[in-house]
């Protein structure tokens, strides 16, 4: 004991599955910072940084932002002092190459991905939630066209990560329907 061991937890789920909401609660519970690539990108878009300007077109269309933008963001966070005990990743990795990159970055720190929580929500409920969020928050990618594209990208590019991590025995599936509190309790149990 005495040495710093990172605990790295990841939340995987389709758009609208509640990664952001549950990520925040679980990160507080585990006392590790939440890293949401979606939030980081939206902040960059809002601040009109060069990175944000590049990312915006991809995001509005519901496409993934290119890896060279994402990798820099993640490396910077993993190297930052608040991440020394681990991070809770939400929305990253989203593709197998991103998962391989995060493996390399963590390996250099003598760490790895310890737990992958998969938030399971039915497709119909996902679309309903995203359309409701569109009406309430006005996120520029919450329109039917972008939602359809994001769900397709999820099935094609992100869902294969479940099998990728299942081979390591780190995956736990969590039922993502119910109240925020109910789901949060399930997440805490699954992350333990
Ligand atoms: P959602 O999962 O509801 O689509 P996110 O906030 O996780 O919401 O992501 C919003 C958008 O940000 C994505 O559609 C994509 O364009 C971009 N994005 C977020 N994370 C990544 C990532 N790891 N790689 C590439 N693009 C990303």
mmCIF file of C-alpha atoms and ligand atoms in Angstrom:
data_model
loop_
_atom_site.group_PDB
_atom_site.id
_atom_site.type_symbol
_atom_site.label_atom_id
_atom_site.label_comp_id
_atom_site.label_asym_id
_atom_site.label_seq_id
_atom_site.Cartn_x
_atom_site.Cartn_y
_atom_site.Cartn_z
ATOM 1 C CA UNK A 1 0.000 0.000 0.000
ATOM 2 C CA UNK A 2 0.948 3.645 -0.034
ATOM 3 C CA UNK A 3 1.517 3.775 -3.745
ATOM 4 C CA UNK A 4 -0.910 5.534 -6.031
ATOM 5 C CA UNK A 5 -3.077 3.078 -7.870
ATOM 6 C CA UNK A 6 -5.465 4.456 -10.435
ATOM 7 C CA UNK A 7 -9.006 3.141 -10.586
ATOM 8 C CA UNK A 8 -10.324 3.749 -14.058
ATOM 9 C CA UNK A 9 -13.992 3.237 -14.734
ATOM 10 C CA UNK A 10 -15.788 3.694 -18.001
ATOM 11 C CA UNK A 11 -19.451 4.137 -18.844
ATOM 12 C CA UNK A 12 -20.533 2.815 -22.195
ATOM 13 C CA UNK A 13 -23.978 3.451 -23.590
ATOM 14 C CA UNK A 14 -25.965 4.740 -26.522
ATOM 15 C CA UNK A 15 -26.796 8.430 -26.908
ATOM 16 C CA UNK A 16 -29.542 9.207 -24.407
ATOM 17 C CA UNK A 17 -28.693 6.279 -22.134
ATOM 18 C CA UNK A 18 -27.790 8.619 -19.274
ATOM 19 C CA UNK A 19 -23.975 8.412 -19.348
ATOM 20 C CA UNK A 20 -23.580 12.060 -18.353
ATOM 21 C CA UNK A 21 -26.099 12.052 -15.508
ATOM 22 C CA UNK A 22 -24.943 8.724 -14.075
ATOM 23 C CA UNK A 23 -21.283 9.529 -14.686
ATOM 24 C CA UNK A 24 -21.523 12.623 -12.523
ATOM 25 C CA UNK A 25 -23.107 10.747 -9.613
ATOM 26 C CA UNK A 26 -20.741 7.802 -9.825
ATOM 27 C CA UNK A 27 -17.660 10.013 -10.067
ATOM 28 C CA UNK A 28 -18.724 11.811 -6.862
ATOM 29 C CA UNK A 29 -19.282 8.461 -5.164
ATOM 30 C CA UNK A 30 -15.892 7.078 -6.255
ATOM 31 C CA UNK A 31 -14.136 10.430 -5.618
ATOM 32 C CA UNK A 32 -12.531 10.499 -9.035
ATOM 33 C CA UNK A 33 -13.011 13.144 -11.742
ATOM 34 C CA UNK A 34 -15.538 12.601 -14.521
ATOM 35 C CA UNK A 35 -14.118 13.008 -17.986
ATOM 36 C CA UNK A 36 -16.776 13.484 -20.641
ATOM 37 C CA UNK A 37 -15.401 14.020 -24.122
ATOM 38 C CA UNK A 38 -18.833 15.282 -25.230
ATOM 39 C CA UNK A 39 -18.808 17.963 -22.491
ATOM 40 C CA UNK A 40 -15.198 18.925 -23.230
ATOM 41 C CA UNK A 41 -16.016 19.284 -26.913
ATOM 42 C CA UNK A 42 -19.164 21.320 -26.248
ATOM 43 C CA UNK A 43 -17.138 23.671 -24.018
ATOM 44 C CA UNK A 44 -14.554 24.077 -26.798
ATOM 45 C CA UNK A 45 -17.309 24.804 -29.334
ATOM 46 C CA UNK A 46 -18.849 27.398 -27.012
ATOM 47 C CA UNK A 47 -15.482 29.072 -26.415
ATOM 48 C CA UNK A 48 -14.866 29.026 -30.183
ATOM 49 C CA UNK A 49 -11.365 27.596 -29.760
ATOM 50 C CA UNK A 50 -9.670 26.248 -32.927
ATOM 51 C CA UNK A 51 -10.356 22.718 -31.660
ATOM 52 C CA UNK A 52 -14.015 23.564 -31.052
ATOM 53 C CA UNK A 53 -14.425 25.115 -34.475
ATOM 54 C CA UNK A 54 -13.035 21.946 -36.063
ATOM 55 C CA UNK A 55 -15.216 19.659 -33.952
ATOM 56 C CA UNK A 56 -18.548 21.467 -34.375
ATOM 57 C CA UNK A 57 -19.362 20.287 -37.903
ATOM 58 C CA UNK A 58 -18.871 16.644 -36.970
ATOM 59 C CA UNK A 59 -20.912 16.962 -33.789
ATOM 60 C CA UNK A 60 -23.881 18.705 -35.415
ATOM 61 C CA UNK A 61 -24.073 15.965 -38.036
ATOM 62 C CA UNK A 62 -23.948 13.262 -35.362
ATOM 63 C CA UNK A 63 -20.580 11.972 -36.568
ATOM 64 C CA UNK A 64 -17.553 11.158 -34.446
ATOM 65 C CA UNK A 65 -14.919 13.845 -34.096
ATOM 66 C CA UNK A 66 -11.561 12.690 -35.566
ATOM 67 C CA UNK A 67 -9.196 10.848 -33.250
ATOM 68 C CA UNK A 68 -6.373 13.388 -33.416
ATOM 69 C CA UNK A 69 -8.648 15.920 -31.688
ATOM 70 C CA UNK A 70 -9.837 13.439 -29.060
ATOM 71 C CA UNK A 71 -6.473 11.873 -28.200
ATOM 72 C CA UNK A 72 -4.894 15.218 -27.286
ATOM 73 C CA UNK A 73 -7.817 16.037 -25.004
ATOM 74 C CA UNK A 74 -7.614 12.713 -23.187
ATOM 75 C CA UNK A 75 -3.839 12.628 -22.773
ATOM 76 C CA UNK A 76 -3.919 16.094 -21.225
ATOM 77 C CA UNK A 77 -6.532 14.995 -18.689
ATOM 78 C CA UNK A 78 -4.820 11.734 -17.760
ATOM 79 C CA UNK A 79 -1.617 13.672 -17.118
ATOM 80 C CA UNK A 80 -3.344 16.240 -14.902
ATOM 81 C CA UNK A 81 -3.025 15.995 -11.089
ATOM 82 C CA UNK A 82 -6.765 15.403 -10.387
ATOM 83 C CA UNK A 83 -6.545 12.189 -12.434
ATOM 84 C CA UNK A 84 -3.816 10.632 -10.334
ATOM 85 C CA UNK A 85 -6.204 8.239 -8.561
ATOM 86 C CA UNK A 86 -8.136 7.438 -11.693
ATOM 87 C CA UNK A 87 -10.903 8.826 -13.849
ATOM 88 C CA UNK A 88 -14.446 8.042 -14.783
ATOM 89 C CA UNK A 89 -14.715 8.167 -18.550
ATOM 90 C CA UNK A 90 -18.053 8.882 -20.130
ATOM 91 C CA UNK A 91 -18.334 8.985 -23.898
ATOM 92 C CA UNK A 92 -14.780 7.789 -24.351
ATOM 93 C CA UNK A 93 -13.554 5.525 -25.833
ATOM 94 C CA UNK A 94 -16.107 5.249 -28.612
ATOM 95 C CA UNK A 95 -14.228 3.083 -31.114
ATOM 96 C CA UNK A 96 -11.795 0.173 -30.940
ATOM 97 C CA UNK A 97 -8.841 2.386 -32.009
ATOM 98 C CA UNK A 98 -9.742 4.812 -29.206
ATOM 99 C CA UNK A 99 -9.861 1.909 -26.741
ATOM 100 C CA UNK A 100 -6.419 0.777 -27.895
ATOM 101 C CA UNK A 101 -5.113 4.316 -27.475
ATOM 102 C CA UNK A 102 -6.447 4.591 -23.934
ATOM 103 C CA UNK A 103 -4.816 1.239 -23.135
ATOM 104 C CA UNK A 104 -1.457 2.600 -24.279
ATOM 105 C CA UNK A 105 -1.863 5.829 -22.312
ATOM 106 C CA UNK A 106 -2.860 4.020 -19.109
ATOM 107 C CA UNK A 107 -0.226 1.312 -19.469
ATOM 108 C CA UNK A 108 2.467 3.991 -19.297
ATOM 109 C CA UNK A 109 1.083 4.835 -15.855
ATOM 110 C CA UNK A 110 1.024 1.207 -14.771
ATOM 111 C CA UNK A 111 -2.769 1.253 -14.965
ATOM 112 C CA UNK A 112 -5.606 -0.053 -17.109
ATOM 113 C CA UNK A 113 -9.360 -0.042 -17.526
ATOM 114 C CA UNK A 114 -10.702 -1.629 -14.346
ATOM 115 C CA UNK A 115 -14.431 -1.629 -14.919
ATOM 116 C CA UNK A 116 -16.747 -0.989 -17.872
ATOM 117 C CA UNK A 117 -20.370 -0.287 -17.025
ATOM 118 C CA UNK A 118 -22.767 -0.694 -19.919
ATOM 119 C CA UNK A 119 -25.984 1.304 -19.555
ATOM 120 C CA UNK A 120 -28.777 -0.646 -21.222
ATOM 121 C CA UNK A 121 -31.796 1.276 -22.506
ATOM 122 C CA UNK A 122 -34.282 0.281 -25.210
ATOM 123 C CA UNK A 123 -33.976 2.098 -28.519
ATOM 124 C CA UNK A 124 -37.506 3.542 -28.354
ATOM 125 C CA UNK A 125 -36.849 5.073 -24.966
ATOM 126 C CA UNK A 126 -33.529 6.515 -26.175
ATOM 127 C CA UNK A 127 -35.194 8.400 -29.020
ATOM 128 C CA UNK A 128 -37.961 9.664 -26.706
ATOM 129 C CA UNK A 129 -35.400 10.935 -24.187
ATOM 130 C CA UNK A 130 -33.267 12.648 -26.828
ATOM 131 C CA UNK A 131 -36.243 14.386 -28.391
ATOM 132 C CA UNK A 132 -37.399 15.533 -24.947
ATOM 133 C CA UNK A 133 -33.891 16.872 -24.245
ATOM 134 C CA UNK A 134 -33.942 18.668 -27.620
ATOM 135 C CA UNK A 135 -37.077 20.535 -26.583
ATOM 136 C CA UNK A 136 -35.652 21.386 -23.144
ATOM 137 C CA UNK A 137 -31.935 22.071 -23.594
ATOM 138 C CA UNK A 138 -31.672 22.897 -27.273
ATOM 139 C CA UNK A 139 -28.407 21.001 -27.836
ATOM 140 C CA UNK A 140 -27.630 21.571 -31.486
ATOM 141 C CA UNK A 141 -27.166 17.841 -32.146
ATOM 142 C CA UNK A 142 -30.477 16.804 -30.590
ATOM 143 C CA UNK A 143 -32.561 16.808 -33.760
ATOM 144 C CA UNK A 144 -34.075 13.714 -35.361
ATOM 145 C CA UNK A 145 -31.524 13.546 -38.178
ATOM 146 C CA UNK A 146 -28.507 13.784 -35.884
ATOM 147 C CA UNK A 147 -30.086 11.443 -33.322
ATOM 148 C CA UNK A 148 -30.620 8.771 -35.992
ATOM 149 C CA UNK A 149 -27.020 9.186 -37.143
ATOM 150 C CA UNK A 150 -25.636 9.008 -33.577
ATOM 151 C CA UNK A 151 -27.580 5.806 -32.868
ATOM 152 C CA UNK A 152 -26.200 4.277 -36.048
ATOM 153 C CA UNK A 153 -22.654 5.340 -35.176
ATOM 154 C CA UNK A 154 -23.157 3.831 -31.721
ATOM 155 C CA UNK A 155 -24.276 0.462 -33.083
ATOM 156 C CA UNK A 156 -21.561 0.294 -35.729
ATOM 157 C CA UNK A 157 -18.550 1.795 -33.987
ATOM 158 C CA UNK A 158 -19.095 1.833 -30.226
ATOM 159 C CA UNK A 159 -21.144 -1.287 -29.394
ATOM 160 C CA UNK A 160 -18.290 -3.599 -30.565
ATOM 161 C CA UNK A 161 -16.349 -2.301 -27.557
ATOM 162 C CA UNK A 162 -18.603 -4.345 -25.289
ATOM 163 C CA UNK A 163 -17.162 -7.581 -26.700
ATOM 164 C CA UNK A 164 -13.665 -6.033 -26.660
ATOM 165 C CA UNK A 165 -13.892 -5.475 -22.884
ATOM 166 C CA UNK A 166 -15.943 -8.606 -22.145
ATOM 167 C CA UNK A 167 -12.915 -10.656 -23.158
ATOM 168 C CA UNK A 168 -11.102 -9.085 -20.202
ATOM 169 C CA UNK A 169 -13.912 -9.791 -17.790
ATOM 170 C CA UNK A 170 -14.394 -6.152 -16.758
ATOM 171 C CA UNK A 171 -17.913 -5.554 -18.147
ATOM 172 C CA UNK A 172 -21.042 -5.180 -16.031
ATOM 173 C CA UNK A 173 -24.387 -4.409 -17.630
ATOM 174 C CA UNK A 174 -26.708 -2.076 -15.784
ATOM 175 C CA UNK A 175 -30.425 -1.660 -16.542
ATOM 176 C CA UNK A 176 -30.740 1.990 -17.513
ATOM 177 C CA UNK A 177 -34.498 2.444 -17.086
ATOM 178 C CA UNK A 178 -36.118 3.685 -13.897
ATOM 179 C CA UNK A 179 -35.465 6.702 -11.690
ATOM 180 C CA UNK A 180 -32.077 8.437 -11.641
ATOM 181 C CA UNK A 181 -31.610 7.290 -8.023
ATOM 182 C CA UNK A 182 -32.500 3.672 -8.769
ATOM 183 C CA UNK A 183 -30.075 3.528 -11.668
ATOM 184 C CA UNK A 184 -27.389 5.279 -9.642
ATOM 185 C CA UNK A 185 -27.649 2.630 -6.905
ATOM 186 C CA UNK A 186 -27.251 -0.099 -9.528
ATOM 187 C CA UNK A 187 -24.213 1.700 -10.938
ATOM 188 C CA UNK A 188 -22.540 1.979 -7.527
ATOM 189 C CA UNK A 189 -23.061 -1.716 -6.879
ATOM 190 C CA UNK A 190 -21.737 -2.655 -10.311
ATOM 191 C CA UNK A 191 -18.675 -0.405 -9.925
ATOM 192 C CA UNK A 192 -17.682 -1.802 -6.527
HETATM 193 P P1 LIG B 1 -24.313 11.459 -26.986
HETATM 194 O O1 LIG B 1 -23.710 10.184 -26.495
HETATM 195 O O2 LIG B 1 -25.674 11.752 -26.448
HETATM 196 O O3 LIG B 1 -24.277 11.585 -28.482
HETATM 197 P P2 LIG B 1 -21.948 12.969 -26.125
HETATM 198 O O4 LIG B 1 -21.975 14.228 -25.346
HETATM 199 O O5 LIG B 1 -21.265 11.812 -25.520
HETATM 200 O O6 LIG B 1 -23.488 12.670 -26.397
HETATM 201 O O7 LIG B 1 -21.317 13.247 -27.567
HETATM 202 C C1 LIG B 1 -21.767 14.264 -28.418
HETATM 203 C C2 LIG B 1 -20.935 14.303 -29.695
HETATM 204 O O8 LIG B 1 -19.558 14.626 -29.372
HETATM 205 C C3 LIG B 1 -20.838 12.991 -30.473
HETATM 206 O O9 LIG B 1 -21.918 12.796 -31.365
HETATM 207 C C4 LIG B 1 -19.492 13.180 -31.221
HETATM 208 O O10 LIG B 1 -19.623 14.019 -32.346
HETATM 209 C C5 LIG B 1 -18.644 13.926 -30.211
HETATM 210 N N1 LIG B 1 -17.823 13.004 -29.373
HETATM 211 C C6 LIG B 1 -17.931 12.823 -28.038
HETATM 212 N N2 LIG B 1 -17.030 11.934 -27.592
HETATM 213 C C7 LIG B 1 -16.313 11.533 -28.676
HETATM 214 C C8 LIG B 1 -15.247 10.610 -28.880
HETATM 215 N N3 LIG B 1 -14.713 9.921 -27.881
HETATM 216 N N4 LIG B 1 -14.780 10.446 -30.155
HETATM 217 C C9 LIG B 1 -15.294 11.126 -31.173
HETATM 218 N N5 LIG B 1 -16.310 12.008 -31.049
HETATM 219 C C10 LIG B 1 -16.815 12.216 -29.817
#
